[in-house]
Structures are given as C-alpha cells and as structure tokens.
Tab-separated table of C-alpha atoms and ligand atoms in Angstrom:
chain	number	residue	atom	x	y	z
A	3	MET	CA	53.272	165.170	77.703
A	4	LYS	CA	52.049	168.230	76.005
A	5	LYS	CA	50.140	167.247	72.908
A	6	ILE	CA	50.746	168.808	69.541
A	7	PRO	CA	48.188	170.959	67.896
A	8	VAL	CA	48.169	169.454	63.966
A	9	HIS	CA	46.363	169.766	60.900
A	10	PHE	CA	46.748	166.922	58.537
A	11	ARG	CA	47.376	167.501	55.137
A	12	PRO	CA	44.305	166.041	52.892
A	13	HIS	CA	44.575	162.241	52.699
A	14	GLN	CA	43.115	160.653	49.435
A	15	PRO	CA	41.365	157.379	50.325
A	16	VAL	CA	41.872	154.995	47.240
A	17	LYS	CA	39.586	152.028	46.359
A	18	TYR	CA	42.559	149.636	45.295
A	19	SER	CA	45.865	149.796	47.204
A	20	TYR	CA	47.796	150.083	44.034
A	21	GLN	CA	46.372	153.473	43.329
A	22	LYS	CA	48.828	154.528	46.016
A	23	LEU	CA	51.897	153.239	44.170
A	24	THR	CA	54.175	155.131	41.668
A	25	ILE	CA	57.087	153.857	39.263
A	26	CYS	CA	60.022	155.683	38.187
A	27	LYS	CA	60.004	155.614	34.421
A	28	SER	CA	63.810	156.053	34.458
A	29	CYS	CA	64.849	153.429	37.240
A	30	GLN	CA	61.700	151.281	37.692
A	31	THR	CA	61.653	152.067	41.309
A	32	PHE	CA	58.470	151.824	43.288
A	33	THR	CA	57.275	154.434	45.988
A	34	ALA	CA	54.038	155.218	47.590
A	35	LEU	CA	55.217	158.338	49.629
A	36	GLY	CA	53.646	160.792	47.196
A	37	ASN	CA	56.890	162.317	46.730
A	38	GLN	CA	57.989	164.172	43.422
A	39	GLN	CA	61.298	163.060	43.182
A	40	CYS	CA	62.362	159.276	42.542
A	41	PRO	CA	64.008	158.146	45.921
A	42	ALA	CA	66.683	156.149	44.141
A	43	CYS	CA	67.769	158.280	41.249
A	44	GLY	CA	66.149	161.675	42.186
A	45	LYS	CA	64.662	162.285	38.854
A	46	SER	CA	61.181	163.811	38.496
A	47	SER	CA	60.074	160.714	36.389
A	48	LEU	CA	57.801	159.057	38.812
A	49	VAL	CA	54.237	158.189	37.423
A	50	PRO	CA	51.316	156.093	38.751
A	51	VAL	CA	51.718	152.513	38.186
A	52	GLU	CA	48.317	152.502	36.103
A	53	GLN	CA	49.480	154.946	33.908
A	54	HIS	CA	52.967	153.342	33.437
A	55	ALA	CA	50.967	149.921	32.669
A	56	ALA	CA	48.579	151.707	30.393
A	57	SER	CA	51.569	153.099	28.317
A	58	THR	CA	53.109	149.558	28.079
A	59	ALA	CA	49.939	147.982	26.783
A	60	LYS	CA	49.454	150.872	24.343
A	61	ARG	CA	53.124	150.593	23.228
A	62	SER	CA	52.398	146.684	22.400
A	63	MET	CA	49.008	147.620	20.646
A	64	HIS	CA	50.659	150.414	18.599
A	65	THR	CA	53.364	147.897	17.245
A	66	SER	CA	50.644	145.380	16.233
A	67	LEU	CA	49.055	148.297	14.661
A	68	LEU	CA	52.247	149.409	12.862
A	69	ILE	CA	53.061	146.000	11.506
A	70	ALA	CA	49.393	145.879	10.002
A	71	VAL	CA	50.088	149.451	8.563
A	72	PHE	CA	53.263	148.303	6.992
A	73	ILE	CA	51.947	145.198	5.300
A	74	GLY	CA	48.964	147.388	4.020
A	75	LEU	CA	51.642	149.621	2.398
A	76	VAL	CA	53.578	146.820	0.989
A	77	ALA	CA	50.340	145.568	-0.755
A	78	ILE	CA	49.650	149.432	-2.098
A	79	PHE	CA	53.630	149.327	-3.269
A	80	LEU	CA	53.252	145.908	-5.141
A	81	SER	CA	50.059	146.888	-6.853
A	82	HIS	CA	50.219	147.090	-10.759
A	83	THR	CA	47.262	148.986	-11.426
A	84	LEU	CA	45.597	152.064	-9.868
A	85	LEU	CA	42.374	149.882	-9.415
A	86	GLN	CA	44.645	147.385	-7.516
A	87	MET	CA	46.189	150.138	-5.625
A	88	VAL	CA	42.725	151.560	-4.553
A	89	LEU	CA	41.398	148.243	-3.537
A	90	CYS	CA	44.504	147.294	-1.500
A	91	GLY	CA	44.233	150.765	0.184
A	92	ALA	CA	40.641	150.491	1.017
A	93	ALA	CA	40.772	146.665	2.240
A	94	GLY	CA	44.009	147.649	4.135
A	95	LEU	CA	42.493	150.596	5.768
A	96	SER	CA	39.287	148.545	6.854
A	97	LEU	CA	41.394	145.868	8.321
A	98	VAL	CA	43.842	148.385	10.332
A	99	THR	CA	40.585	150.150	11.702
A	100	LEU	CA	39.232	147.017	12.543
A	101	LEU	CA	42.265	146.153	14.588
A	102	TRP	CA	42.560	149.388	16.090
A	103	PHE	CA	38.648	149.289	17.045
A	104	VAL	CA	39.160	145.806	18.851
A	105	GLN	CA	42.223	147.211	20.554
A	106	ARG	CA	40.358	150.127	21.989
A	107	GLN	CA	37.674	147.833	23.158
A	108	VAL	CA	40.016	145.614	24.955
A	109	MET	CA	42.281	148.692	26.195
A	110	ALA	CA	41.230	148.344	29.923
A	111	GLN	CA	41.688	144.572	30.072
A	112	GLU	CA	45.158	144.866	28.454
A	113	THR	CA	46.082	147.664	31.138
A	114	ASN	CA	45.182	145.479	33.668
A	115	ARG	CA	47.112	142.676	32.350
A	116	ALA	CA	50.173	144.742	32.072
A	117	LEU	CA	49.661	145.991	35.469
A	118	LEU	CA	49.711	142.724	37.103
A	119	ALA	CA	52.652	141.660	35.343
A	120	LEU	CA	54.601	144.873	36.155
A	121	LEU	CA	53.929	144.064	39.797
A	122	GLN	CA	54.670	140.416	39.617
A	123	GLN	CA	57.695	140.617	37.588
A	124	ASP	CA	60.015	141.753	40.354
A	125	GLN	CA	58.071	141.085	43.565
A	126	GLU	CA	61.465	141.018	45.621
A	127	ARG	CA	62.327	144.519	44.657
A	128	LEU	CA	58.769	145.754	44.852
A	129	GLY	CA	58.851	144.539	48.761
A	130	GLN	CA	62.268	146.256	49.263
A	131	ASP	CA	61.019	149.489	47.758
A	132	MET	CA	58.074	149.547	50.217
A	133	TYR	CA	60.106	148.815	53.267
A	134	ARG	CA	62.609	151.435	52.120
A	135	ASP	CA	59.587	153.861	52.006
A	136	TRP	CA	58.666	152.656	55.685
A	137	GLU	CA	62.052	153.520	56.842
A	138	THR	CA	62.094	156.913	55.322
A	139	ALA	CA	58.787	157.710	57.160
A	140	PHE	CA	59.971	156.320	60.187
A	141	SER	CA	63.115	158.432	60.108
A	142	ASN	CA	61.081	161.510	60.720
A	143	TRP	CA	59.768	160.193	63.872
A	144	ASP	CA	61.859	162.463	66.185
A	145	SER	CA	61.983	165.645	63.999
A	146	ASP	CA	58.413	165.969	62.283
A	147	LYS	CA	55.588	163.528	64.073
A	148	GLN	CA	52.949	164.938	61.809
A	149	LEU	CA	54.966	164.027	58.621
A	150	THR	CA	55.777	160.715	60.056
A	151	TYR	CA	52.002	159.994	60.682
A	152	GLU	CA	50.959	161.132	57.365
A	153	LEU	CA	53.464	159.029	55.347
A	154	LEU	CA	52.651	156.060	57.478
A	155	ARG	CA	48.824	156.768	56.686
A	156	GLU	CA	49.876	156.735	53.041
A	157	LEU	CA	51.729	153.354	53.551
A	158	SER	CA	49.292	151.657	55.545
A	159	ALA	CA	47.023	151.309	52.181
A	160	LEU	CA	49.787	148.904	51.184
A	161	LEU	CA	51.543	147.425	54.110
A	162	ARG	CA	48.846	145.817	56.310
A	163	ASN	CA	50.651	144.626	59.588
A	164	ASP	CA	50.142	145.660	63.225
A	165	THR	CA	53.419	147.315	63.584
A	166	ILE	CA	52.705	149.986	61.189
A	167	ARG	CA	49.069	150.270	62.811
A	168	LEU	CA	50.488	150.662	66.016
A	169	GLN	CA	53.267	153.289	64.932
A	170	GLN	CA	50.152	155.164	63.773
A	171	VAL	CA	48.282	154.793	67.095
A	172	ALA	CA	51.351	155.862	69.071
A	173	LEU	CA	51.770	158.857	66.864
A	174	LEU	CA	48.256	159.895	67.161
A	175	HIS	CA	48.871	159.985	70.923
A	176	TYR	CA	51.244	162.853	70.688
A	177	PHE	CA	48.455	164.918	68.747
A	178	VAL	CA	45.632	167.027	69.935
A	179	LEU	CA	42.564	165.205	68.294
A	180	ARG	CA	39.739	167.297	66.872
A	181	LYS	CA	36.289	166.696	65.547
A	182	ASP	CA	37.341	168.079	62.055
A	183	MET	CA	40.294	165.702	61.588
A	184	ASP	CA	40.373	163.105	58.934
A	185	LEU	CA	40.737	160.240	61.569
A	186	VAL	CA	40.069	156.480	61.251
A	187	LEU	CA	39.794	153.768	63.411
A	188	GLU	CA	38.914	150.387	62.190
A	189	PRO	CA	42.174	150.214	59.692
A	190	LEU	CA	44.139	150.882	62.913
A	191	LEU	CA	42.617	147.911	65.017
A	192	ILE	CA	45.239	145.335	65.727
A	193	THR	CA	45.065	141.768	66.829
A	194	ASN	CA	46.406	142.276	70.286
A	195	TYR	CA	45.607	144.437	73.316
A	196	ASP	CA	47.332	147.728	73.481
A	197	PRO	CA	46.739	150.390	75.827
A	198	LEU	CA	47.467	153.262	73.389
A	199	LEU	CA	44.869	151.863	71.106
A	200	ALA	CA	42.214	151.467	74.003
A	201	ASP	CA	43.336	155.191	74.718
A	202	TYR	CA	42.762	156.300	71.080
A	203	ILE	CA	39.307	154.582	71.024
A	204	GLY	CA	38.403	156.426	74.451
A	205	GLU	CA	39.323	159.769	72.636
A	206	LEU	CA	37.047	158.986	69.461
A	207	THR	CA	34.219	158.046	71.846
A	208	LYS	CA	34.296	161.867	72.741
A	209	ILE	CA	35.031	163.439	69.385
A	210	LYS	CA	33.903	160.890	66.781
A	211	ARG	CA	31.702	158.290	67.987
A	212	ASP	CA	30.563	157.565	64.387
A	213	LEU	CA	34.091	155.977	63.879
A	214	ILE	CA	33.069	153.191	66.554
A	215	LYS	CA	31.605	150.354	64.672
A	216	ASP	CA	31.082	146.473	64.865
A	217	SER	CA	35.069	145.575	64.938
A	218	THR	CA	35.509	147.934	67.734
A	219	PHE	CA	32.987	146.791	69.696
A	220	GLN	CA	34.226	143.287	69.289
A	221	TYR	CA	37.895	144.542	70.391
A	222	VAL	CA	36.776	146.325	73.320
A	223	LEU	CA	34.756	143.198	74.427
A	224	ASN	CA	37.602	140.937	73.866
A	225	TYR	CA	40.087	143.278	75.878
A	226	GLU	CA	37.517	144.457	78.422
A	227	LEU	CA	39.530	143.357	81.548
A	228	GLU	CA	42.598	144.628	80.166
A	229	ILE	CA	40.935	148.056	79.480
A	230	LEU	CA	39.460	148.099	82.748
A	231	GLY	CA	43.089	147.932	84.256
A	232	LEU	CA	43.811	151.369	82.909
A	233	GLU	CA	43.477	154.408	84.941
A	234	ASN	CA	40.844	155.813	82.760
A	235	GLY	CA	39.522	152.277	81.745
A	236	GLN	CA	35.960	152.702	83.009
A	237	ASP	CA	35.745	155.929	81.106
A	238	ILE	CA	37.022	154.241	77.773
A	239	LEU	CA	34.276	151.543	78.374
A	240	ALA	CA	31.458	154.082	79.122
A	241	GLY	CA	32.411	156.031	76.028
A	242	VAL	CA	32.163	152.776	74.050
A	243	ALA	CA	28.663	152.081	75.600
A	244	GLY	CA	27.660	155.523	74.890
A	245	ALA	CA	28.860	155.093	71.139
A	246	ALA	CA	26.507	151.753	71.088
A	247	VAL	CA	23.621	153.716	71.958
A	248	ARG	CA	23.780	155.362	68.686
A	249	MET	CA	21.603	152.751	67.064
A	250	LYS	CA	19.129	150.130	68.266
A	251	ARG	CA	21.050	147.314	66.508
A	252	TYR	CA	24.263	148.038	68.497
A	253	VAL	CA	22.498	148.162	71.784
A	254	LEU	CA	20.730	144.857	70.797
A	255	SER	CA	24.153	143.228	69.791
A	256	TYR	CA	26.342	144.718	72.611
A	257	SER	CA	23.637	144.782	75.493
A	258	GLY	CA	26.075	143.134	77.913
A	259	LEU	CA	28.519	145.882	77.378
A	260	VAL	CA	25.680	148.733	77.549
A	261	ARG	CA	24.429	147.155	80.605
A	262	ARG	CA	27.675	147.145	82.563
A	263	TYR	CA	28.536	150.545	81.925
A	264	ALA	CA	25.237	152.369	81.661
A	265	HIS	CA	25.750	153.781	85.130
A	266	LYS	CA	28.604	155.655	83.843
A	267	LEU	CA	26.961	157.037	80.808
A	268	PRO	CA	26.518	160.970	80.520
A	269	LYS	CA	22.712	162.163	80.691
A	270	ASP	CA	22.415	162.685	77.070
A	271	ARG	CA	23.539	159.100	76.261
A	272	PHE	CA	21.512	157.621	79.182
A	273	LEU	CA	18.499	159.296	77.803
A	274	ARG	CA	19.009	157.802	74.566
A	275	LEU	CA	19.234	154.576	75.648
A	276	TYR	CA	16.422	154.911	78.010
A	277	ARG	CA	14.302	155.995	75.028
A	278	ILE	CA	15.496	152.960	73.072
A	279	VAL	CA	14.475	150.506	75.723
A	280	GLN	CA	11.228	152.360	76.428
A	281	GLN	CA	10.050	151.986	72.377
A	282	ASN	CA	11.523	148.650	72.612
A	283	PRO	CA	10.444	146.957	75.672
A	284	HIS	CA	10.266	143.133	74.502
A	285	GLU	CA	13.293	143.289	72.414
A	286	MET	CA	15.982	144.558	74.847
A	287	GLY	CA	16.342	141.568	77.613
A	288	GLU	CA	15.247	141.615	80.996
A	289	ARG	CA	18.592	142.368	82.515
A	290	LEU	CA	19.379	145.515	80.356
A	291	THR	CA	15.856	146.687	81.042
A	292	SER	CA	15.831	146.434	84.830
A	293	GLU	CA	19.353	148.052	84.804
A	294	VAL	CA	18.159	151.051	82.823
A	295	HIS	CA	14.928	151.272	85.047
A	296	ARG	CA	17.242	151.032	88.105
A	297	ILE	CA	19.351	153.933	86.762
A	298	TYR	CA	16.506	155.933	85.793
A	299	GLN	CA	14.697	155.636	89.393
A	300	GLU	CA	18.100	156.578	91.085
A	301	LYS	CA	19.104	159.397	89.032
A	302	TYR	CA	16.534	160.693	86.544
A	303	GLN	CA	13.158	160.103	87.978
A	304	TRP	CA	12.272	163.855	88.462
A	305	ASP	CA	14.322	165.012	85.285
A	306	PRO	CA	11.885	166.680	82.989
A	307	ASP	CA	13.919	165.597	79.919
A	308	PHE	CA	13.105	162.159	80.757
A	309	GLN	CA	9.105	162.941	80.782
A	310	GLU	CA	8.999	164.330	77.191
A	311	PRO	CA	8.250	161.571	74.643
A	312	SER	CA	11.339	161.367	71.943
A	313	THR	CA	11.144	163.307	68.640
A	314	ARG	CA	14.358	162.399	67.425
A	315	GLY	CA	15.241	160.029	64.883
A	316	SER	CA	17.020	156.553	65.479
A	317	LEU	CA	20.581	157.618	64.806
A	318	ILE	CA	22.587	159.889	66.705
B	14	MET	CA	49.023	139.169	-7.684
B	15	LEU	CA	51.483	139.818	-5.232
B	16	ALA	CA	49.569	142.864	-3.649
B	17	TYR	CA	46.644	140.541	-3.317
B	18	GLY	CA	49.150	138.120	-1.628
B	19	CYS	CA	50.008	140.972	0.946
B	20	LEU	CA	46.429	141.983	1.480
B	21	GLY	CA	45.776	138.236	2.520
B	22	ILE	CA	48.572	138.104	4.964
B	23	LEU	CA	47.352	141.431	6.452
B	24	PHE	CA	43.835	139.776	6.608
B	25	LEU	CA	45.331	136.900	8.442
B	26	TYR	CA	47.311	139.046	10.745
B	27	ALA	CA	44.460	141.479	11.593
B	28	ALA	CA	42.294	138.567	12.255
B	29	VAL	CA	44.765	136.745	14.426
B	30	ARG	CA	45.510	139.698	16.322
B	31	ALA	CA	41.988	140.834	16.875
B	32	GLY	CA	40.929	137.332	17.718
B	33	PHE	CA	43.757	137.213	20.332
B	34	TYR	CA	42.784	140.436	21.954
B	35	TRP	CA	39.073	139.584	22.003
B	36	PHE	CA	39.445	135.930	23.271
B	37	ARG	CA	41.821	136.669	26.002
B	38	ARG	CA	39.832	139.789	27.335
B	39	ASN	CA	37.654	137.531	29.575
B	40	SER	CA	40.783	136.137	31.360
B	41	ALA	CA	42.213	139.434	32.067
B	42	PRO	CA	42.676	140.215	35.831
B	43	THR	CA	40.056	142.484	37.276
B	44	GLN	CA	41.307	145.338	39.597
B	45	GLN	CA	40.298	143.589	42.706
B	46	ASP	CA	42.490	140.647	41.328
B	47	ILE	CA	45.417	143.276	40.994
B	48	ASP	CA	44.875	144.599	44.488
B	49	ASN	CA	44.556	141.130	46.244
B	50	SER	CA	47.897	140.056	44.254
B	51	LEU	CA	49.737	143.343	45.546
B	52	LEU	CA	48.720	142.982	48.802
B	53	THR	CA	49.821	139.179	48.854
B	54	ILE	CA	53.135	140.030	47.542
B	55	LEU	CA	53.812	142.649	50.266
B	56	ASN	CA	51.970	141.231	53.179
B	57	GLY	CA	51.844	137.591	52.575
B	58	GLU	CA	48.638	135.352	52.529
B	59	SER	CA	47.510	136.198	56.066
B	60	GLU	CA	47.241	140.095	55.803
B	61	ARG	CA	44.753	141.670	53.705
C	418	ZN	ZN1	64.385	156.773	39.540
C-alpha cells in the first residue's frame, strides 16, 4: 500500500469537551464538525454552546432587570411632588444598580447552569446529532481520508469509544507520518489488542517517542505476545523499550520489557540504558544489570562512546 | 403614598432576585460537571 503524504489542518485541543460543540440558533441542531453551515437547515447560524448559554442567561437576567426598571418608573410616575420623584428615582436607580451588580457577579455560574440545562433538555437529540456527525465524517472515507481523519479527531473529543479510536488508527495507517505532525497516542489506546494500533505505536517509537507514556507501556505489556506474533513485532517492542530508556523511572517500572528487548536496541538507545544502569547500580535489579553488561561485553566493549562519561541530562 | 408603595415593591423584588442569584451560585454546576454530564449523555457511564 502506498502511503499518502498529508499536512493536517491545525487542531485546537480543548480543556472541556463541550467547547467543541456548536448549536444552530435557528433550529437548535448540535454539531461538532467545525462547519460554517448548520447540517440540518443550512443556515449560517451556528454558535458555540457556551455562547448560546451565555445569551440565554443574559436574556433571563435582562428580563429581571427590566421588571425592576419598570417598577421604579411606575414609582416615579405615581409621585405627587418633585421631592418624591427625586427620592423614588434615586432609590429606584440604586436598587436596579444593586441587582445589576449581583447579576454581573453570578454571570459565570448562571451561564454554566444554562449550559447544563441546554445539554440535558434534549439528550436524545444531542446523541442523534453527534452520531449524524460521525456518519458525515465516515462518509468521506473513500474520497478524502485526510478530511475523514480530521473530522473524527474533532468528534473524538465527544464520542469516546473504541470504534472511533480504531477508525482513526486505521486512517493513520494510510498516511506518511512525520515528526512535525500533530499526533496523539494515549487518546487512541483501546481496550483490546489491535495490530494496527501496535503498528502505529511502532511508528511513533521512531518519530515521536515522547508520546509513549505509562498507559502505552501497559498496553504493550498486556499484549506483548500478540505483538510478537506480528512480522515486525520484535522491532515494535524494541522501539517501545527504546522509548522507556528516556527516563530512569520508566526503566525502573518496565525493567522486564527493557531487559527482554535490550539486545535489539540501536546503539544510541543502548548507550543511554547502559549509562542509566551504570549511574544507578543498586536500583536497577540484578537481571537487568547483568543483561546490560552481557550486551555491553558482546557488542560495545571496545566502542569509544561507551568509555566516555555521560554529559547528557536525564531526559532524551 | 402609592409611589412609596411601589418603591417598597421594588425593594422587595430586587432583594428577592439578588438573594436568589446569590444563594444559588454555590449550587451552580462547574465546567467539569458540565463536561462529565455531556460525556455521560453521549457515551454512557462507562466511557469517559
Ligand atoms: Zn439549523
């Protein structure tokens, strides 16, 4: 299969999943695909749900404020003397200002309340709208794989299931992956074993090893036998072991994995492991230490790089 | 007299509304609550 060179459009990660969600002001349809037009009515009236909730909260507050202003005006209208008018005007203005001030203080909380109500009022529809988005994204699979991936990436902030994760992994398999790409790994880890995911992990060990963290090490350990069954399984596992030698903590936590694939590590990764073991001789455990020494004796005993003391930091 | 009556009503109205906002601000959902709620609506309890 010939891989496709791609340049992903910039992706905005969000802290809260609802920040990906927009709603049509006209027909109340939800969407998360970042489109300009409403997928249901076609109008350009999509706004972020937070903005919609803020408008709802503001509208309700304005109504309260208008009622207060109205009562104040009635008081002025019913005044008999100028003094009464001035008194009613001043008192009314103070009370309206006080109410406005309190409203301003609680604006964020009232917006949150309105947002939760908006999301909860029609849950079935919200679910249907998100699954319609998913279908829309998927419908581009044959014609535009990059677009499909980008849309699924947006949706995966909201839809958290293994199917959408696997679809993204499967799409990534079609692309030429590069160091400068905005790639992720942990959000794509699934519960079960999948060879495409194992392969993706293997690719990342070559170009973005900093993405390999605890949950990936755990995944690889859980499915080590299955990965070994792959044609390039040993290389994938060696790549993961090579990623573990980034940090002393990883070497300590996954010493078994590192030990089993230490003989397959390229020179720079093995050198790093060798130095970690040398600097922490009592912490690394006997089996790992002896395996590292065995490989050193076998392959690198006369290598000048192994003779110089390390001048590098603890994280590579 | 009617004007002062209205002013009294305005005072009560503003006090009740302001008190209403002020006391329920503590029970308002946080952004994290909204996020959790949305993810539960879309994915059920198991997937977060
Ligand atoms: Zn619409």
